[in-house]
mmCIF file of C-alpha atoms and ligand atoms in Angstrom:
data_model
loop_
_atom_site.group_PDB
_atom_site.id
_atom_site.type_symbol
_atom_site.label_atom_id
_atom_site.label_comp_id
_atom_site.label_asym_id
_atom_site.label_seq_id
_atom_site.Cartn_x
_atom_site.Cartn_y
_atom_site.Cartn_z
ATOM 1 C CA MET O 288 -12.039 -20.664 -4.040
ATOM 2 C CA PHE O 289 -9.627 -19.819 -6.529
ATOM 3 C CA LEU O 290 -6.099 -20.783 -6.198
ATOM 4 C CA ASP O 291 -3.384 -19.743 -8.303
ATOM 5 C CA LEU O 292 -0.598 -21.810 -9.623
ATOM 6 C CA LEU O 293 1.390 -21.510 -6.170
ATOM 7 C CA SER O 294 -1.833 -22.668 -4.738
ATOM 8 C CA ARG O 295 -2.450 -19.255 -3.318
ATOM 9 C CA PRO O 296 -6.274 -17.996 -2.842
ATOM 10 C CA LEU O 297 -7.840 -14.681 -4.307
ATOM 11 C CA ARG O 298 -8.429 -13.133 -0.931
ATOM 12 C CA SER O 299 -7.398 -9.497 -0.687
ATOM 13 C CA LEU O 300 -7.761 -6.558 -3.072
ATOM 14 C CA ARG O 301 -6.136 -3.290 -3.003
ATOM 15 C CA LEU O 302 -8.307 -0.912 -5.003
ATOM 16 C CA SER O 303 -6.498 2.397 -6.405
ATOM 17 C CA VAL O 304 -9.115 5.148 -6.400
ATOM 18 C CA THR O 305 -6.990 7.784 -8.024
ATOM 19 C CA ASP O 306 -3.207 8.337 -9.196
ATOM 20 C CA ARG O 307 -3.268 11.738 -7.897
ATOM 21 C CA CYS O 308 -1.506 12.724 -4.774
ATOM 22 C CA ASN O 309 -1.063 15.734 -2.631
ATOM 23 C CA LEU O 310 2.412 14.585 -1.534
ATOM 24 C CA ARG O 311 5.558 13.886 -3.269
ATOM 25 C CA CYS O 312 7.464 11.305 -1.313
ATOM 26 C CA GLN O 313 11.157 10.706 -2.277
ATOM 27 C CA TYR O 314 10.391 6.785 -2.521
ATOM 28 C CA CYS O 315 7.336 6.957 -4.687
ATOM 29 C CA MET O 316 6.955 10.025 -6.420
ATOM 30 C CA PRO O 317 10.233 11.810 -6.639
ATOM 31 C CA GLU O 318 10.034 13.437 -10.065
ATOM 32 C CA GLU O 319 9.015 16.948 -10.930
ATOM 33 C CA GLU O 320 6.608 16.011 -13.777
ATOM 34 C CA TYR O 321 4.354 12.905 -14.088
ATOM 35 C CA VAL O 322 1.794 11.538 -16.710
ATOM 36 C CA TRP O 323 -1.552 10.831 -15.465
ATOM 37 C CA LEU O 324 -4.070 8.174 -16.305
ATOM 38 C CA PRO O 325 -6.514 10.018 -18.722
ATOM 39 C CA ARG O 326 -9.531 11.222 -16.572
ATOM 40 C CA LYS O 327 -12.298 9.305 -18.941
ATOM 41 C CA GLU O 328 -10.669 6.332 -18.143
ATOM 42 C CA ILE O 329 -10.953 6.529 -14.395
ATOM 43 C CA LEU O 330 -13.747 4.109 -13.100
ATOM 44 C CA THR O 331 -16.605 5.784 -11.549
ATOM 45 C CA LEU O 332 -17.793 4.806 -7.959
ATOM 46 C CA GLU O 333 -20.258 2.487 -9.389
ATOM 47 C CA GLU O 334 -18.157 0.655 -11.551
ATOM 48 C CA ALA O 335 -15.253 0.374 -8.891
ATOM 49 C CA SER O 336 -17.769 -1.013 -6.340
ATOM 50 C CA GLY O 337 -19.274 -3.042 -9.361
ATOM 51 C CA LEU O 338 -15.979 -4.641 -9.820
ATOM 52 C CA VAL O 339 -15.549 -5.184 -6.078
ATOM 53 C CA ASP O 340 -18.666 -6.983 -6.084
ATOM 54 C CA ILE O 341 -17.685 -9.382 -8.535
ATOM 55 C CA PHE O 342 -14.215 -9.830 -6.776
ATOM 56 C CA ALA O 343 -15.974 -10.462 -3.650
ATOM 57 C CA GLU O 344 -18.037 -13.332 -5.227
ATOM 58 C CA LEU O 345 -14.620 -14.894 -6.246
ATOM 59 C CA GLY O 346 -13.326 -15.122 -2.750
ATOM 60 C CA VAL O 347 -12.084 -11.522 -1.851
ATOM 61 C CA ASP O 348 -13.103 -10.694 1.689
ATOM 62 C CA LYS O 349 -10.601 -7.906 2.113
ATOM 63 C CA VAL O 350 -10.361 -4.707 0.228
ATOM 64 C CA ARG O 351 -7.654 -1.983 0.942
ATOM 65 C CA LEU O 352 -8.785 1.618 -0.747
ATOM 66 C CA THR O 353 -5.511 3.446 -1.803
ATOM 67 C CA GLY O 354 -3.975 5.358 -4.533
ATOM 68 C CA GLY O 355 -2.109 7.942 -5.187
ATOM 69 C CA GLU O 356 -3.720 9.594 -2.160
ATOM 70 C CA PRO O 357 -7.354 8.073 -1.799
ATOM 71 C CA LEU O 358 -8.641 11.018 0.207
ATOM 72 C CA VAL O 359 -8.318 13.328 -2.934
ATOM 73 C CA ARG O 360 -10.850 11.188 -4.604
ATOM 74 C CA ARG O 361 -14.198 13.269 -4.341
ATOM 75 C CA ASP O 362 -16.856 11.298 -2.922
ATOM 76 C CA LEU O 363 -14.693 8.374 -1.466
ATOM 77 C CA ALA O 364 -17.208 7.896 1.393
ATOM 78 C CA ALA O 365 -19.843 6.890 -1.342
ATOM 79 C CA LEU O 366 -17.538 4.318 -2.351
ATOM 80 C CA VAL O 367 -17.078 3.337 1.136
ATOM 81 C CA ARG O 368 -20.752 3.341 1.757
ATOM 82 C CA MET O 369 -21.434 0.860 -1.431
ATOM 83 C CA ILE O 370 -18.403 -1.524 -0.487
ATOM 84 C CA ALA O 371 -19.301 -1.754 3.121
ATOM 85 C CA ARG O 372 -22.981 -3.115 2.022
ATOM 86 C CA ASN O 373 -21.341 -6.158 0.608
ATOM 87 C CA PRO O 374 -21.633 -8.889 3.748
ATOM 88 C CA ARG O 375 -18.850 -10.946 1.943
ATOM 89 C CA ILE O 376 -16.293 -7.981 2.617
ATOM 90 C CA GLU O 377 -15.121 -8.484 5.921
ATOM 91 C CA ASP O 378 -12.422 -6.283 5.945
ATOM 92 C CA LEU O 379 -12.480 -2.803 4.365
ATOM 93 C CA ALA O 380 -9.642 -0.563 5.327
ATOM 94 C CA ILE O 381 -7.731 2.693 3.753
ATOM 95 C CA THR O 382 -3.876 3.535 3.411
ATOM 96 C CA THR O 383 -3.806 7.238 3.322
ATOM 97 C CA ASN O 384 -1.002 9.859 3.806
ATOM 98 C CA GLY O 385 -3.222 11.499 6.382
ATOM 99 C CA VAL O 386 -3.260 14.953 5.244
ATOM 100 C CA LEU O 387 -7.065 15.082 4.202
ATOM 101 C CA LEU O 388 -8.038 12.844 7.243
ATOM 102 C CA ALA O 389 -9.219 15.030 9.751
ATOM 103 C CA GLU O 390 -11.723 16.664 7.562
ATOM 104 C CA ALA O 391 -12.774 12.945 6.290
ATOM 105 C CA ALA O 392 -12.551 10.964 9.112
ATOM 106 C CA GLN O 393 -16.113 11.082 10.627
ATOM 107 C CA ALA O 394 -17.938 10.687 7.013
ATOM 108 C CA LEU O 395 -15.811 7.842 6.380
ATOM 109 C CA TYR O 396 -16.326 6.084 9.769
ATOM 110 C CA ASP O 397 -20.171 6.929 9.235
ATOM 111 C CA ALA O 398 -19.935 5.285 5.813
ATOM 112 C CA GLY O 399 -18.874 1.926 7.205
ATOM 113 C CA LEU O 400 -14.868 2.071 6.769
ATOM 114 C CA HIS O 401 -13.504 -0.450 9.383
ATOM 115 C CA ARG O 402 -9.787 0.378 9.661
ATOM 116 C CA VAL O 403 -7.260 3.138 8.997
ATOM 117 C CA THR O 404 -3.650 3.115 8.188
ATOM 118 C CA VAL O 405 -1.860 6.373 8.156
ATOM 119 C CA SER O 406 1.643 6.602 6.349
ATOM 120 C CA LEU O 407 3.852 8.603 8.334
ATOM 121 C CA ASP O 408 8.006 8.377 7.995
ATOM 122 C CA THR O 409 8.940 10.740 10.515
ATOM 123 C CA LEU O 410 7.837 12.889 13.388
ATOM 124 C CA ARG O 411 9.917 15.759 12.485
ATOM 125 C CA SER O 412 8.190 18.533 10.533
ATOM 126 C CA ASP O 413 11.543 19.768 8.627
ATOM 127 C CA ARG O 414 12.257 16.208 7.692
ATOM 128 C CA PHE O 415 8.592 15.439 6.638
ATOM 129 C CA ARG O 416 8.872 18.703 4.134
ATOM 130 C CA ALA O 417 12.159 17.218 2.844
ATOM 131 C CA LEU O 418 10.744 13.915 2.159
ATOM 132 C CA THR O 419 7.463 14.793 0.860
ATOM 133 C CA ARG O 420 7.980 18.408 -0.399
ATOM 134 C CA LYS O 421 4.782 19.780 1.438
ATOM 135 C CA ASP O 422 4.557 21.323 4.726
ATOM 136 C CA SER O 423 1.688 19.006 5.825
ATOM 137 C CA HIS O 424 3.170 17.275 9.081
ATOM 138 C CA GLU O 425 0.756 19.126 11.438
ATOM 139 C CA LYS O 426 -2.157 17.644 9.324
ATOM 140 C CA VAL O 427 -1.145 14.428 9.274
ATOM 141 C CA LEU O 428 -0.748 14.237 13.011
ATOM 142 C CA ASN O 429 -4.284 15.846 13.369
ATOM 143 C CA GLY O 430 -5.656 13.562 11.013
ATOM 144 C CA ILE O 431 -4.567 10.445 13.119
ATOM 145 C CA LYS O 432 -6.060 12.007 16.240
ATOM 146 C CA ALA O 433 -9.479 12.635 14.361
ATOM 147 C CA ALA O 434 -9.537 9.203 13.099
ATOM 148 C CA GLN O 435 -9.241 8.051 16.751
ATOM 149 C CA GLN O 436 -11.658 10.697 17.726
ATOM 150 C CA VAL O 437 -14.463 9.627 15.589
ATOM 151 C CA GLY O 438 -14.025 5.772 16.531
ATOM 152 C CA PHE O 439 -11.817 4.224 14.522
ATOM 153 C CA THR O 440 -9.813 1.579 16.819
ATOM 154 C CA GLY O 441 -6.728 -0.449 15.612
ATOM 155 C CA VAL O 442 -5.189 2.649 13.467
ATOM 156 C CA LYS O 443 -1.875 1.617 12.167
ATOM 157 C CA ILE O 444 1.190 3.477 11.226
ATOM 158 C CA ASP O 445 3.311 2.890 8.209
ATOM 159 C CA SER O 446 6.670 3.657 8.127
ATOM 160 C CA VAL O 447 9.076 3.470 5.083
ATOM 161 C CA VAL O 448 12.710 3.342 6.588
ATOM 162 C CA MET O 449 15.311 4.824 4.481
ATOM 163 C CA ARG O 450 18.932 4.579 5.366
ATOM 164 C CA GLY O 451 20.348 8.145 6.310
ATOM 165 C CA VAL O 452 17.119 9.370 5.849
ATOM 166 C CA ASN O 453 14.957 8.374 8.848
ATOM 167 C CA ASP O 454 16.565 5.384 10.263
ATOM 168 C CA ASP O 455 17.513 7.312 13.479
ATOM 169 C CA GLU O 456 13.665 7.492 14.131
ATOM 170 C CA LEU O 457 12.548 3.811 14.804
ATOM 171 C CA VAL O 458 12.617 4.086 18.360
ATOM 172 C CA ASP O 459 10.763 7.754 18.364
ATOM 173 C CA LEU O 460 8.013 6.081 15.949
ATOM 174 C CA LEU O 461 7.422 3.195 18.183
ATOM 175 C CA GLU O 462 7.342 5.683 21.240
ATOM 176 C CA PHE O 463 4.714 7.666 19.133
ATOM 177 C CA GLY O 464 2.614 4.450 18.360
ATOM 178 C CA LYS O 465 2.436 3.604 21.972
ATOM 179 C CA GLN O 466 1.733 6.788 23.140
ATOM 180 C CA ILE O 467 -1.405 6.865 20.827
ATOM 181 C CA ASN O 468 -2.310 3.426 20.839
ATOM 182 C CA ALA O 469 -1.524 2.736 17.202
ATOM 183 C CA GLU O 470 0.476 0.039 15.976
ATOM 184 C CA VAL O 471 3.655 0.794 13.859
ATOM 185 C CA ARG O 472 4.717 -1.195 10.920
ATOM 186 C CA PHE O 473 8.169 -0.486 9.458
ATOM 187 C CA ILE O 474 8.453 -0.940 5.800
ATOM 188 C CA GLU O 475 11.391 -1.650 3.745
ATOM 189 C CA TYR O 476 12.350 0.599 0.970
ATOM 190 C CA MET O 477 11.334 -1.168 -2.336
ATOM 191 C CA ASP O 478 12.746 -1.135 -5.655
ATOM 192 C CA VAL O 479 8.997 -0.785 -7.225
ATOM 193 C CA GLY O 480 8.060 1.209 -10.120
ATOM 194 C CA GLY O 481 8.311 5.093 -9.006
ATOM 195 C CA ALA O 482 11.402 4.542 -6.777
ATOM 196 C CA THR O 483 13.565 6.007 -9.323
ATOM 197 C CA HIS O 484 16.298 6.790 -6.544
ATOM 198 C CA TRP O 485 16.305 3.293 -5.100
ATOM 199 C CA SER O 486 19.566 1.326 -4.450
ATOM 200 C CA ILE O 487 20.116 -1.783 -2.432
ATOM 201 C CA ASP O 488 22.338 0.499 0.353
ATOM 202 C CA ARG O 489 19.379 2.670 0.973
ATOM 203 C CA VAL O 490 17.325 -0.281 2.285
ATOM 204 C CA PHE O 491 17.364 -0.449 5.934
ATOM 205 C CA SER O 492 16.720 -4.099 6.548
ATOM 206 C CA ARG O 493 14.488 -5.848 8.631
ATOM 207 C CA GLU O 494 17.437 -7.189 10.362
ATOM 208 C CA GLU O 495 18.808 -3.889 11.139
ATOM 209 C CA ILE O 496 15.511 -2.565 12.172
ATOM 210 C CA LEU O 497 15.273 -5.740 14.835
ATOM 211 C CA GLN O 498 18.941 -4.840 15.848
ATOM 212 C CA VAL O 499 18.212 -1.232 16.479
ATOM 213 C CA LEU O 500 15.158 -2.038 18.717
ATOM 214 C CA ALA O 501 16.612 -4.992 20.366
ATOM 215 C CA ARG O 502 19.509 -2.523 21.721
ATOM 216 C CA GLN O 503 16.695 -0.135 23.170
ATOM 217 C CA TYR O 504 14.216 -2.495 24.325
ATOM 218 C CA GLY O 505 15.869 -5.774 24.805
ATOM 219 C CA HIS O 506 14.427 -9.146 23.984
ATOM 220 C CA ILE O 507 12.162 -8.823 20.766
ATOM 221 C CA GLU O 508 9.697 -12.028 20.498
ATOM 222 C CA PRO O 509 8.189 -12.891 16.875
ATOM 223 C CA ILE O 510 4.561 -13.560 16.981
ATOM 224 C CA ALA O 511 3.789 -16.883 15.141
ATOM 225 C CA GLN O 512 1.801 -15.753 11.730
ATOM 226 C CA VAL O 513 -1.611 -16.241 11.038
ATOM 227 C CA GLY O 514 -3.051 -16.119 7.820
ATOM 228 C CA TRP O 515 -1.717 -14.330 4.678
ATOM 229 C CA ALA O 516 -0.711 -11.122 6.305
ATOM 230 C CA PRO O 517 2.472 -9.543 4.586
ATOM 231 C CA ALA O 518 3.882 -7.866 7.933
ATOM 232 C CA ASP O 519 5.774 -10.121 10.460
ATOM 233 C CA ARG O 520 4.949 -9.157 13.848
ATOM 234 C CA PHE O 521 6.822 -8.738 16.962
ATOM 235 C CA VAL O 522 6.470 -7.826 20.604
ATOM 236 C CA LEU O 523 8.559 -6.247 22.994
ATOM 237 C CA PRO O 524 9.004 -6.935 26.491
ATOM 238 C CA ASP O 525 6.434 -4.583 27.638
ATOM 239 C CA GLY O 526 3.804 -5.916 25.379
ATOM 240 C CA THR O 527 4.272 -3.436 22.462
ATOM 241 C CA VAL O 528 3.358 -4.968 19.074
ATOM 242 C CA PHE O 529 4.796 -3.754 15.880
ATOM 243 C CA GLY O 530 5.365 -5.042 12.460
ATOM 244 C CA ILE O 531 7.696 -5.354 9.686
ATOM 245 C CA VAL O 532 7.207 -5.589 6.039
ATOM 246 C CA ALA O 533 10.364 -6.712 4.322
ATOM 247 C CA SER O 534 9.659 -6.890 1.203
ATOM 248 C CA ALA O 535 13.357 -6.030 0.120
ATOM 249 C CA THR O 536 15.176 -8.479 1.981
ATOM 250 C CA THR O 537 12.769 -11.190 2.897
ATOM 251 C CA PRO O 538 9.813 -11.373 0.502
ATOM 252 C CA PHE O 539 6.630 -13.111 1.386
ATOM 253 C CA CYS O 540 5.404 -13.962 -2.145
ATOM 254 C CA ARG O 541 4.434 -17.526 -1.123
ATOM 255 C CA THR O 542 1.544 -16.484 0.857
ATOM 256 C CA CYS O 543 0.677 -13.426 -1.219
ATOM 257 C CA ASP O 544 -3.363 -13.480 -1.866
ATOM 258 C CA ARG O 545 -3.301 -9.827 -2.878
ATOM 259 C CA SER O 546 -4.137 -8.363 -6.058
ATOM 260 C CA ARG O 547 -4.792 -4.569 -7.171
ATOM 261 C CA LEU O 548 -7.160 -3.000 -9.398
ATOM 262 C CA THR O 549 -5.965 0.547 -10.558
ATOM 263 C CA ALA O 550 -8.120 3.636 -10.641
ATOM 264 C CA ASP O 551 -8.697 2.760 -14.464
ATOM 265 C CA GLY O 552 -9.822 -0.494 -13.843
ATOM 266 C CA THR O 553 -6.407 -2.285 -14.828
ATOM 267 C CA TRP O 554 -6.095 -5.602 -12.592
ATOM 268 C CA TYR O 555 -2.565 -6.443 -11.774
ATOM 269 C CA LEU O 556 -1.659 -9.827 -10.375
ATOM 270 C CA CYS O 557 1.524 -8.694 -8.472
ATOM 271 C CA LEU O 558 3.302 -5.431 -7.435
ATOM 272 C CA TYR O 559 5.957 -5.860 -9.733
ATOM 273 C CA ALA O 560 3.950 -7.136 -12.935
ATOM 274 C CA GLN O 561 4.627 -5.520 -15.993
ATOM 275 C CA CYS O 562 1.135 -6.026 -17.395
ATOM 276 C CA GLY O 563 -2.263 -6.234 -15.990
ATOM 277 C CA PHE O 564 -5.566 -7.274 -17.345
ATOM 278 C CA ASP O 565 -7.872 -4.631 -18.821
ATOM 279 C CA LEU O 566 -11.423 -4.923 -16.892
ATOM 280 C CA ARG O 567 -12.921 -1.363 -17.946
ATOM 281 C CA THR O 568 -13.150 -2.129 -21.579
ATOM 282 C CA PRO O 569 -15.167 -4.855 -21.176
ATOM 283 C CA LEU O 570 -17.161 -3.594 -18.287
ATOM 284 C CA ARG O 571 -17.771 -0.470 -20.505
ATOM 285 C CA VAL O 572 -18.844 -2.277 -23.578
ATOM 286 C CA GLY O 573 -21.340 -4.287 -21.609
ATOM 287 C CA ALA O 574 -19.606 -7.680 -21.073
ATOM 288 C CA SER O 575 -21.685 -9.744 -18.642
ATOM 289 C CA LYS O 576 -21.009 -10.615 -15.422
ATOM 290 C CA ALA O 577 -20.340 -14.157 -16.255
ATOM 291 C CA GLU O 578 -17.609 -12.875 -18.729
ATOM 292 C CA LEU O 579 -15.973 -10.685 -16.433
ATOM 293 C CA ILE O 580 -15.779 -13.557 -14.225
ATOM 294 C CA SER O 581 -14.294 -15.715 -16.440
ATOM 295 C CA LEU O 582 -11.772 -12.956 -17.417
ATOM 296 C CA ILE O 583 -10.502 -12.752 -13.447
ATOM 297 C CA VAL O 584 -10.771 -16.460 -12.756
ATOM 298 C CA ALA O 585 -8.433 -17.313 -15.984
ATOM 299 C CA GLY O 586 -6.240 -14.628 -14.804
ATOM 300 C CA TRP O 587 -6.214 -15.659 -11.094
ATOM 301 C CA THR O 588 -5.608 -19.433 -11.905
ATOM 302 C CA GLY O 589 -3.006 -18.925 -14.153
ATOM 303 C CA ARG O 590 -0.951 -16.748 -12.021
ATOM 304 C CA SER O 591 2.510 -17.724 -10.679
ATOM 305 C CA ASP O 592 3.887 -14.111 -10.130
ATOM 306 C CA ARG O 593 6.590 -13.736 -7.254
ATOM 307 C CA GLY O 594 8.054 -10.343 -8.234
ATOM 308 C CA ALA O 595 9.837 -9.461 -4.760
ATOM 309 C CA GLU O 596 11.578 -13.112 -4.767
ATOM 310 C CA GLU O 597 12.666 -12.628 -8.165
ATOM 311 C CA ARG O 598 14.162 -9.211 -7.782
ATOM 312 C CA LYS O 599 15.648 -10.650 -4.661
ATOM 313 C CA GLU O 600 17.525 -13.472 -6.652
ATOM 314 C CA LEU O 601 19.279 -10.989 -9.078
ATOM 315 C CA ARG O 602 22.933 -10.720 -9.004
ATOM 316 C CA PHE O 603 22.641 -6.961 -9.683
ATOM 317 C CA ARG O 604 19.803 -4.959 -8.573
ATOM 318 C CA ASP O 605 19.080 -1.717 -9.944
ATOM 319 C CA VAL O 606 15.919 0.248 -10.210
ATOM 320 C CA LEU O 607 12.933 -1.390 -11.746
ATOM 321 C CA VAL O 608 12.027 0.719 -14.214
ATOM 322 C CA SER O 609 13.550 3.912 -15.912
ATOM 323 C CA VAL O 610 11.691 7.460 -15.746
ATOM 324 C CA GLU O 611 11.240 7.049 -19.333
ATOM 325 C CA GLY O 612 9.862 3.728 -18.893
ATOM 326 C CA LEU O 613 7.223 5.150 -16.070
ATOM 327 C CA ARG O 614 6.494 8.166 -18.468
ATOM 328 C CA TYR O 615 5.363 6.065 -21.401
ATOM 329 C CA ASP O 616 3.331 3.605 -18.935
ATOM 330 C CA PRO O 617 2.215 5.261 -15.777
ATOM 331 C CA HIS O 618 0.681 2.113 -14.618
ATOM 332 C CA LEU O 619 4.006 0.891 -13.719
ATOM 333 C CA GLU O 620 4.273 3.633 -10.856
ATOM 334 C CA MET O 621 3.936 2.990 -7.220
ATOM 335 C CA HIS O 622 1.347 5.562 -6.825
ATOM 336 C CA THR O 623 -0.789 4.108 -9.770
ATOM 337 C CA ARG O 624 -0.666 0.557 -8.455
ATOM 338 C CA GLY O 625 -1.360 1.560 -4.918
ATOM 339 C CA GLY O 626 1.481 0.214 -2.770
HETATM 340 N N1 LIG R 865 -0.929 7.751 -0.510
HETATM 341 C C1 LIG R 865 -1.350 6.692 0.434
HETATM 342 C C2 LIG R 865 -0.036 6.642 1.450
HETATM 343 O O1 LIG R 865 1.067 6.974 1.268
HETATM 344 O O2 LIG R 865 -0.580 6.006 2.604
HETATM 345 C C3 LIG R 865 -1.487 5.533 -0.240
HETATM 346 C C4 LIG R 865 -0.778 5.096 -1.171
HETATM 347 S S1 LIG R 865 1.059 4.672 -1.155
HETATM 348 C C5 LIG R 865 1.385 4.176 -2.673
HETATM 349 C C6 LIG R 865 0.663 3.156 -0.172
HETATM 350 C C7 LIG R 865 1.889 2.655 0.753
HETATM 351 O O3 LIG R 865 3.374 2.424 -0.365
HETATM 352 C C8 LIG R 865 2.237 3.828 1.478
HETATM 353 O O4 LIG R 865 2.526 3.417 2.716
HETATM 354 C C9 LIG R 865 3.750 4.129 1.136
HETATM 355 O O5 LIG R 865 4.676 4.520 2.215
HETATM 356 C C10 LIG R 865 4.052 2.833 0.388
HETATM 357 N N2 LIG R 865 5.126 2.987 -0.422
HETATM 358 C C11 LIG R 865 5.205 3.855 -1.713
HETATM 359 N N3 LIG R 865 6.505 3.721 -2.287
HETATM 360 C C12 LIG R 865 7.156 2.747 -1.354
HETATM 361 C C13 LIG R 865 8.700 2.402 -1.795
HETATM 362 N N4 LIG R 865 9.407 2.768 -2.901
HETATM 363 N N5 LIG R 865 9.149 1.223 -0.694
HETATM 364 C C14 LIG R 865 8.105 0.996 0.303
HETATM 365 N N6 LIG R 865 6.658 1.567 0.542
HETATM 366 C C15 LIG R 865 6.440 2.410 -0.410
HETATM 367 FE FE1 LIG R 866 3.742 9.535 -0.894
HETATM 368 FE FE2 LIG R 866 1.373 7.820 -0.844
HETATM 369 FE FE3 LIG R 866 1.432 9.851 -2.296
HETATM 370 FE FE4 LIG R 866 3.107 8.043 -2.774
HETATM 371 S S1 LIG R 866 0.814 7.758 -2.922
HETATM 372 S S2 LIG R 866 3.800 10.096 -3.010
HETATM 373 S S3 LIG R 866 3.542 6.843 -0.698
HETATM 374 S S4 LIG R 866 1.649 9.851 -0.077
HETATM 375 FE FE1 LIG R 867 2.492 -10.432 -3.742
HETATM 376 FE FE2 LIG R 867 4.189 -9.930 -5.778
HETATM 377 FE FE3 LIG R 867 4.173 -8.672 -3.703
HETATM 378 FE FE4 LIG R 867 5.355 -11.062 -4.064
HETATM 379 S S1 LIG R 867 5.972 -9.071 -4.866
HETATM 380 S S2 LIG R 867 4.417 -10.240 -2.379
HETATM 381 S S3 LIG R 867 3.632 -11.776 -5.538
HETATM 382 S S4 LIG R 867 2.472 -8.540 -4.847
#
């Protein structure tokens, strides 16, 4: 097992399969125009799964497909099939906005995908439209239903909470989760690239989330953390479990075993990292597996990133990257990094 400079193992990989998306969430893609990764630089499915195999040899056993919106990538099920064949990958999941899930769920299930997380921030269709600029709320709800119908168990719902936008829906979202038997995870609004409208006063914090839920449900018990998961988990008196990912106010960098591979094969050691490692070029010029392995090992063993903690330590905290900066290097976008 390879450890970084803070003794964190290389265990989990977020694989972004596209930087494109069919929604325009306020907290991720608020602009009208975007600079996209050049198409010829997007990894083929074979290139992507080949790199996953190499990461798996180095200790990665958790892969999460993401984007952009992963379901807009053609033949995603074929990629799932290739990755699922690797016995070292114990957990193969997807994070999707759910818009295309109803039509894709069966093929993904058949291809061997293990788990599905759907991002859903509101139960109100008018609010969904305001948040995402698209009228796709019903499609998302149908997508969640379809995923469960084809056999996915343990479907999760991820909800980014923004003050003044959807902080009045915490109980409703939790009740929705209970009703459909899906665990809800509340995510603090993060100051990542792409979030050009971010400000600290729009973050509805972990503590505030817990206060609102305690008012409704009474005592909330934290669940002892196992492993390297980013979400703090809690249980309500009736046994309902939910999570909070508090990257903005209570970062978890010390236990972060995660790296990110963008759709064009750039490998990032942290969500906040300004530069990544280009794996596509060596791959395409015929680098051997041993050469790719030594590049990755050198990267990980030299890693000391703790981006969210460093952001928290700042006295004045503003948006991370300007719109001009994002246009200059779209790799800095959240929708390129995969969240
Ligand atoms: N399009 C897919 C989706 O929305 O689920 C996958 C990619 S998206 C970048 C991955 C996750 O990042 C989503 O759950 C989304 O809510 C989250 N996200 C994006 N921008 C965020 C921000 N500024 N703060 C917190 N979470 C964010
Ligand atoms: Fe929203 Fe995900 Fe698309 Fe970002 S990538 S705009 S979070 S759906
Ligand atoms: Fe990991 Fe970087 Fe996120 Fe911290 S900020 S949890 S080091 S990805």
